[in-house]
Short mmCIF file of C-alpha atoms and ligand atoms in Angstrom, two decimals:
data_model
loop_
_atom_site.label_atom_id
_atom_site.label_comp_id
_atom_site.label_asym_id
_atom_site.label_seq_id
_atom_site.Cartn_x
_atom_site.Cartn_y
_atom_site.Cartn_z
CA MET Y 298 -26.70 -54.86 77.23
CA LEU Y 299 -24.09 -53.10 79.29
CA CYS Y 300 -22.28 -52.10 76.12
CA CYS Y 301 -25.21 -49.80 75.24
CA VAL Y 302 -25.70 -48.79 78.87
CA GLU Y 303 -22.75 -46.46 78.41
CA SER Y 304 -24.58 -44.62 75.68
CA HIS Y 305 -28.07 -45.54 76.85
CA GLU Y 306 -29.98 -42.30 77.36
CA ARG Y 307 -32.24 -42.72 80.40
CA LYS Y 308 -34.69 -40.21 81.77
CA VAL Y 309 -33.19 -39.57 85.13
CA GLY Y 310 -33.96 -36.95 87.68
CA ARG Y 311 -30.91 -35.90 89.63
CA PHE Y 312 -30.83 -34.28 93.06
CA VAL Y 313 -27.46 -33.64 94.57
CA SER Y 314 -27.19 -32.41 98.12
CA ALA Y 315 -24.02 -31.76 100.07
CA SER Y 316 -23.89 -35.38 101.05
CA ALA Y 317 -26.10 -37.42 98.73
CA GLU Y 318 -27.06 -37.78 95.11
CA LEU Y 319 -30.60 -38.98 94.43
CA ARG Y 320 -30.97 -40.41 90.95
CA LYS Y 321 -34.54 -41.26 89.90
CA LEU Y 322 -34.64 -43.89 87.15
CA THR Y 323 -37.78 -44.65 85.22
CA THR Y 324 -37.97 -48.44 85.31
CA PRO Y 325 -36.37 -51.16 87.42
CA GLN Y 326 -34.31 -52.15 84.37
CA ASP Y 327 -32.97 -48.59 84.11
CA LEU Y 328 -32.16 -48.81 87.81
CA PHE Y 329 -30.13 -52.01 87.40
CA GLN Y 330 -28.34 -50.65 84.35
CA ALA Y 331 -27.40 -47.48 86.25
CA ALA Y 332 -26.20 -49.56 89.18
CA ALA Y 333 -24.15 -51.76 86.87
CA GLU Y 334 -22.52 -48.66 85.39
CA GLU Y 335 -21.62 -47.37 88.85
CA LEU Y 336 -20.19 -50.73 89.92
CA ILE Y 337 -18.15 -51.16 86.75
CA HIS Y 338 -16.83 -47.59 86.95
CA ALA Y 339 -15.91 -47.98 90.62
CA ALA Y 340 -14.20 -51.30 89.98
CA LYS Y 341 -12.07 -50.01 87.11
CA GLU Y 342 -11.21 -46.76 88.89
CA SER Y 343 -10.28 -48.52 92.14
CA VAL Y 344 -8.03 -51.07 90.41
CA THR Y 345 -6.36 -48.32 88.37
CA GLU Y 346 -5.79 -46.11 91.41
CA ARG Y 347 -5.17 -48.67 94.16
CA GLY Y 348 -4.56 -51.99 92.46
CA ARG Y 349 -7.70 -53.58 93.86
CA PHE Y 350 -11.46 -53.14 94.29
CA THR Y 351 -13.17 -54.00 97.56
CA ILE Y 352 -16.94 -54.31 97.49
CA ALA Y 353 -19.58 -55.31 100.04
CA LEU Y 354 -22.62 -56.84 98.35
CA SER Y 355 -26.14 -56.28 99.62
CA GLY Y 356 -28.72 -59.01 100.04
CA GLY Y 357 -32.44 -59.39 99.70
CA SER Y 358 -34.13 -59.68 96.30
CA THR Y 359 -33.50 -56.34 94.55
CA PRO Y 360 -29.77 -56.80 93.86
CA ARG Y 361 -30.28 -60.23 92.25
CA ASN Y 362 -31.16 -58.51 88.96
CA LEU Y 363 -28.05 -56.33 89.17
CA TYR Y 364 -25.81 -59.32 89.82
CA THR Y 365 -27.39 -61.23 86.94
CA LEU Y 366 -26.85 -58.25 84.62
CA ILE Y 367 -23.19 -57.96 85.61
CA ALA Y 368 -22.61 -61.70 85.16
CA ALA Y 369 -24.27 -61.68 81.74
CA ASN Y 370 -22.52 -58.59 80.37
CA ALA Y 371 -19.31 -57.82 82.21
CA SER Y 372 -17.83 -61.23 82.73
CA GLY Y 373 -15.08 -60.55 80.22
CA SER Y 374 -14.48 -56.86 80.90
CA LEU Y 375 -13.77 -56.55 84.60
CA PRO Y 376 -10.48 -57.14 86.48
CA TRP Y 377 -11.93 -60.02 88.49
CA SER Y 378 -8.59 -61.12 89.98
CA GLU Y 379 -8.24 -57.70 91.62
CA MET Y 380 -11.83 -57.61 92.88
CA PHE Y 381 -12.63 -58.69 96.45
CA PHE Y 382 -16.18 -59.51 97.51
CA PHE Y 383 -17.58 -59.14 101.00
CA PHE Y 384 -21.15 -59.01 102.35
CA GLY Y 385 -22.71 -56.08 104.19
CA ASP Y 386 -24.97 -58.40 106.12
CA GLU Y 387 -26.16 -61.98 106.32
CA ARG Y 388 -29.04 -63.89 107.71
CA HIS Y 389 -28.15 -66.29 110.54
CA VAL Y 390 -28.42 -69.33 108.29
CA PRO Y 391 -26.04 -71.74 106.50
CA ALA Y 392 -24.73 -70.76 103.06
CA ASP Y 393 -26.99 -73.27 101.32
CA SER Y 394 -30.16 -71.84 102.87
CA PRO Y 395 -32.65 -70.18 100.48
CA GLU Y 396 -32.45 -67.22 102.89
CA SER Y 397 -28.69 -66.83 102.50
CA ASN Y 398 -27.45 -63.59 100.90
CA PHE Y 399 -24.26 -65.41 99.98
CA ARG Y 400 -26.25 -68.11 98.18
CA MET Y 401 -28.18 -65.49 96.20
CA ALA Y 402 -25.00 -63.62 95.18
CA ASN Y 403 -23.16 -66.85 94.40
CA GLU Y 404 -25.98 -68.18 92.20
CA SER Y 405 -26.57 -64.90 90.34
CA LEU Y 406 -22.99 -63.61 90.04
CA LEU Y 407 -20.01 -65.16 91.79
CA SER Y 408 -20.35 -68.65 90.34
CA LYS Y 409 -20.73 -67.17 86.84
CA VAL Y 410 -17.63 -64.97 86.64
CA PRO Y 411 -13.88 -65.73 86.83
CA VAL Y 412 -13.35 -64.29 90.31
CA PRO Y 413 -10.80 -66.37 92.25
CA PRO Y 414 -12.51 -68.21 95.15
CA GLY Y 415 -9.97 -66.68 97.54
CA ASN Y 416 -11.33 -63.24 96.65
CA ILE Y 417 -14.75 -64.04 98.12
CA PHE Y 418 -15.36 -63.58 101.86
CA PRO Y 419 -18.72 -64.99 102.99
CA ILE Y 420 -19.91 -64.23 106.52
CA PRO Y 421 -19.61 -67.51 108.55
CA ALA Y 422 -23.32 -67.43 109.38
CA GLU Y 423 -23.47 -71.21 109.73
CA ASN Y 424 -21.95 -70.71 113.21
CA PRO Y 425 -24.79 -71.24 115.72
CA ASP Y 426 -23.21 -68.45 117.80
CA ALA Y 427 -24.06 -65.30 115.82
CA SER Y 428 -21.78 -63.13 117.96
CA ALA Y 429 -18.84 -65.44 117.28
CA ALA Y 430 -19.64 -65.30 113.55
CA ALA Y 431 -19.65 -61.50 113.67
CA GLN Y 432 -16.37 -61.39 115.59
CA ALA Y 433 -14.77 -63.81 113.13
CA TYR Y 434 -15.90 -61.69 110.18
CA GLU Y 435 -14.65 -58.51 111.78
CA LYS Y 436 -11.24 -60.18 112.28
CA ALA Y 437 -11.24 -61.33 108.64
CA LEU Y 438 -11.95 -57.74 107.54
CA ARG Y 439 -9.23 -56.27 109.72
CA ASP Y 440 -6.74 -58.91 108.57
CA PHE Y 441 -7.58 -58.32 104.90
CA PHE Y 442 -7.41 -54.54 105.09
CA ALA Y 443 -4.46 -54.63 107.53
CA THR Y 444 -6.07 -51.64 109.21
CA PRO Y 445 -4.09 -50.14 112.10
CA ALA Y 446 -5.85 -50.46 115.48
CA GLY Y 447 -8.45 -47.75 115.91
CA GLU Y 448 -8.80 -47.15 112.17
CA ILE Y 449 -11.77 -48.32 110.11
CA PRO Y 450 -11.34 -50.29 106.85
CA ARG Y 451 -12.47 -48.27 103.84
CA PHE Y 452 -14.46 -50.18 101.21
CA ASP Y 453 -14.33 -48.88 97.67
CA LEU Y 454 -18.03 -49.63 97.28
CA ILE Y 455 -20.77 -50.74 99.65
CA LEU Y 456 -24.07 -51.69 98.01
CA LEU Y 457 -27.15 -51.27 100.17
CA GLY Y 458 -30.86 -51.91 99.87
CA MET Y 459 -33.66 -50.47 101.97
CA GLY Y 460 -36.57 -52.33 103.49
CA PRO Y 461 -40.12 -50.91 103.63
CA ASP Y 462 -39.39 -50.07 107.28
CA GLY Y 463 -36.30 -48.07 106.34
CA HIS Y 464 -33.78 -50.66 107.50
CA THR Y 465 -30.57 -51.15 105.59
CA ALA Y 466 -28.09 -54.00 105.76
CA SER Y 467 -29.42 -55.63 108.92
CA LEU Y 468 -29.66 -52.36 110.80
CA PHE Y 469 -33.33 -52.50 111.73
CA PRO Y 470 -35.31 -49.70 113.38
CA GLU Y 471 -34.47 -49.21 117.05
CA SER Y 472 -32.17 -52.25 117.10
CA ALA Y 473 -29.09 -52.39 119.29
CA ALA Y 474 -26.59 -52.33 116.41
CA LEU Y 475 -27.56 -48.71 115.66
CA GLN Y 476 -25.82 -47.64 118.86
CA GLU Y 477 -22.60 -49.56 118.20
CA GLU Y 478 -19.66 -47.20 117.79
CA SER Y 479 -16.50 -49.31 118.00
CA ARG Y 480 -17.24 -52.61 116.28
CA LEU Y 481 -17.24 -53.11 112.51
CA VAL Y 482 -19.50 -56.18 112.39
CA VAL Y 483 -22.04 -57.27 115.01
CA ALA Y 484 -24.77 -59.81 115.60
CA ASN Y 485 -27.99 -57.80 115.76
CA TRP Y 486 -31.15 -59.20 117.38
CA VAL Y 487 -34.13 -58.36 115.18
CA GLU Y 488 -37.23 -58.61 117.38
CA LYS Y 489 -39.79 -58.64 114.58
CA LEU Y 490 -37.98 -61.46 112.81
CA ASN Y 491 -37.20 -63.25 116.07
CA THR Y 492 -33.66 -63.90 114.91
CA HIS Y 493 -30.12 -62.57 114.90
CA ARG Y 494 -28.68 -61.07 111.75
CA ILE Y 495 -24.97 -60.37 111.20
CA THR Y 496 -24.35 -56.87 109.90
CA PHE Y 497 -21.87 -54.13 109.14
CA THR Y 498 -22.20 -51.29 111.62
CA LEU Y 499 -22.80 -47.70 110.62
CA SER Y 500 -19.17 -46.93 111.48
CA LEU Y 501 -17.99 -49.35 108.81
CA ILE Y 502 -20.59 -48.31 106.24
CA ASN Y 503 -19.91 -44.60 106.73
CA ALA Y 504 -16.18 -45.11 106.21
CA ALA Y 505 -16.69 -46.23 102.59
CA ARG Y 506 -15.45 -44.31 99.54
CA LEU Y 507 -18.78 -44.91 97.84
CA VAL Y 508 -22.15 -46.17 99.09
CA VAL Y 509 -24.87 -46.94 96.55
CA PHE Y 510 -28.44 -47.63 97.59
CA LEU Y 511 -30.64 -49.60 95.20
CA VAL Y 512 -34.35 -49.02 95.92
CA SER Y 513 -37.10 -50.38 93.70
CA GLY Y 514 -40.84 -50.78 94.07
CA ILE Y 515 -43.91 -49.04 95.41
CA ASP Y 516 -43.58 -50.71 98.81
CA LYS Y 517 -40.47 -48.61 99.47
CA ALA Y 518 -42.12 -45.27 98.63
CA PRO Y 519 -43.27 -44.32 102.17
CA ALA Y 520 -39.87 -45.07 103.70
CA LEU Y 521 -38.03 -43.24 100.92
CA HIS Y 522 -40.21 -40.19 101.49
CA GLU Y 523 -39.41 -40.38 105.20
CA VAL Y 524 -35.67 -40.71 104.54
CA PHE Y 525 -35.53 -37.70 102.25
CA GLU Y 526 -38.33 -35.49 103.49
CA GLY Y 527 -39.56 -36.76 106.84
CA LYS Y 528 -38.80 -35.67 110.38
CA GLU Y 529 -38.61 -39.05 112.12
CA PRO Y 530 -35.30 -39.81 113.84
CA GLY Y 531 -32.80 -42.06 112.12
CA GLU Y 532 -33.30 -44.72 114.79
CA LYS Y 533 -36.76 -45.26 113.29
CA TYR Y 534 -35.48 -45.21 109.68
CA PRO Y 535 -31.85 -46.41 109.82
CA SER Y 536 -31.20 -45.70 106.14
CA LYS Y 537 -31.25 -42.02 107.19
CA LEU Y 538 -28.07 -42.67 109.20
CA VAL Y 539 -25.96 -43.60 106.17
CA HIS Y 540 -23.72 -40.64 105.31
CA PRO Y 541 -20.16 -41.57 104.33
CA ALA Y 542 -17.90 -39.16 106.23
CA ASN Y 543 -15.37 -38.86 103.41
CA GLY Y 544 -17.16 -40.64 100.65
CA LYS Y 545 -19.92 -40.40 98.10
CA LEU Y 546 -23.53 -41.50 98.60
CA ILE Y 547 -25.72 -42.28 95.63
CA TRP Y 548 -29.37 -43.31 95.87
CA LEU Y 549 -30.58 -45.11 92.75
CA VAL Y 550 -34.35 -45.36 92.92
CA ASP Y 551 -37.01 -46.26 90.39
CA ARG Y 552 -40.17 -44.27 89.67
CA ALA Y 553 -42.36 -46.46 91.88
CA ALA Y 554 -40.08 -46.13 94.90
CA ALA Y 555 -39.83 -42.37 94.31
CA SER Y 556 -43.59 -41.89 93.90
CA GLU Y 557 -44.08 -40.21 97.30
CA LEU Y 558 -41.15 -37.82 96.97
CA SER Y 559 -41.94 -34.20 96.26
CA ALA Y 560 -40.85 -32.83 92.90
CA ALA Y 561 -38.02 -30.97 94.62
CA ALA Y 562 -36.37 -34.14 95.82
C1 6PG O 23 -31.12 -58.39 103.57
C2 6PG O 23 -30.62 -57.10 103.01
C3 6PG O 23 -31.58 -56.01 103.36
C4 6PG O 23 -32.22 -55.64 102.05
C5 6PG O 23 -33.51 -54.90 102.27
C6 6PG O 23 -34.24 -54.71 100.95
O1 6PG O 23 -30.35 -59.16 104.14
O2 6PG O 23 -32.34 -58.62 103.34
O3 6PG O 23 -29.35 -56.83 103.22
O4 6PG O 23 -31.02 -54.88 103.94
O5 6PG O 23 -31.32 -54.84 101.29
O6 6PG O 23 -34.30 -55.68 103.14
O7 6PG O 23 -34.55 -56.00 100.48
P1 6PG O 23 -35.26 -56.20 99.05
O8 6PG O 23 -34.30 -55.73 98.05
O9 6PG O 23 -35.52 -57.67 99.01
O10 6PG O 23 -36.51 -55.37 99.09
#
């Protein structure tokens, strides 16, 4: 399917601002195909230019279809040995939990492609101490990227989703992690879920070369309208706070999710 994605003509609406490109796809399938194209392009370009591709996968349910598409169609055409997989957030559960973002990505993609196991970096969310898990993951990131003290590792691609409340990764509205300015990965208490989550901070997300949001479904329409056209502060809709300082931001949304946006957006 991806072979024809390259030449697949989709009805897309494009809106490019100084900092973000909003691409409206017609159907969820168009959305996943567009996302697959972006991932494949970023992977090939990164490996060509820098010898490797570093990606942080998003969790939840939306990306499962993207991962399945990639596994089914790009298994033989990507430089898997030079691709390194991280996770932008994780639930505070073991890797075999049905809630685990790692489990979802492993089942739909990572176990189905020839990526070396050493290229996959799950968040150690089985640790009962969420803060210790976050600190361990931050150390693993800094060790992998060999980032000088005070500098922030720069992912080639960070995939993000958005919840109906405007959260992204595990940066929930008015949660403490939104105020974090020095850490890369933190344990974030999510009151409404009565649990910790482990998440990239905005500092780490906004350091990326490319951030791609995948937003599908009518339940996301009110939050998407607020992100693009509303006046609420970013603390109430954390997805508003994602703006890569020296990178590209692409929003891939389907028609249902975009249904409350004005024509101008
Ligand atoms: C998670 C995700 C989260 C997700 C949004 C959207 O751990 O759940 O990282 O940020 O992207 O909640 O989830 P859906 O795609 O399931 O709507």
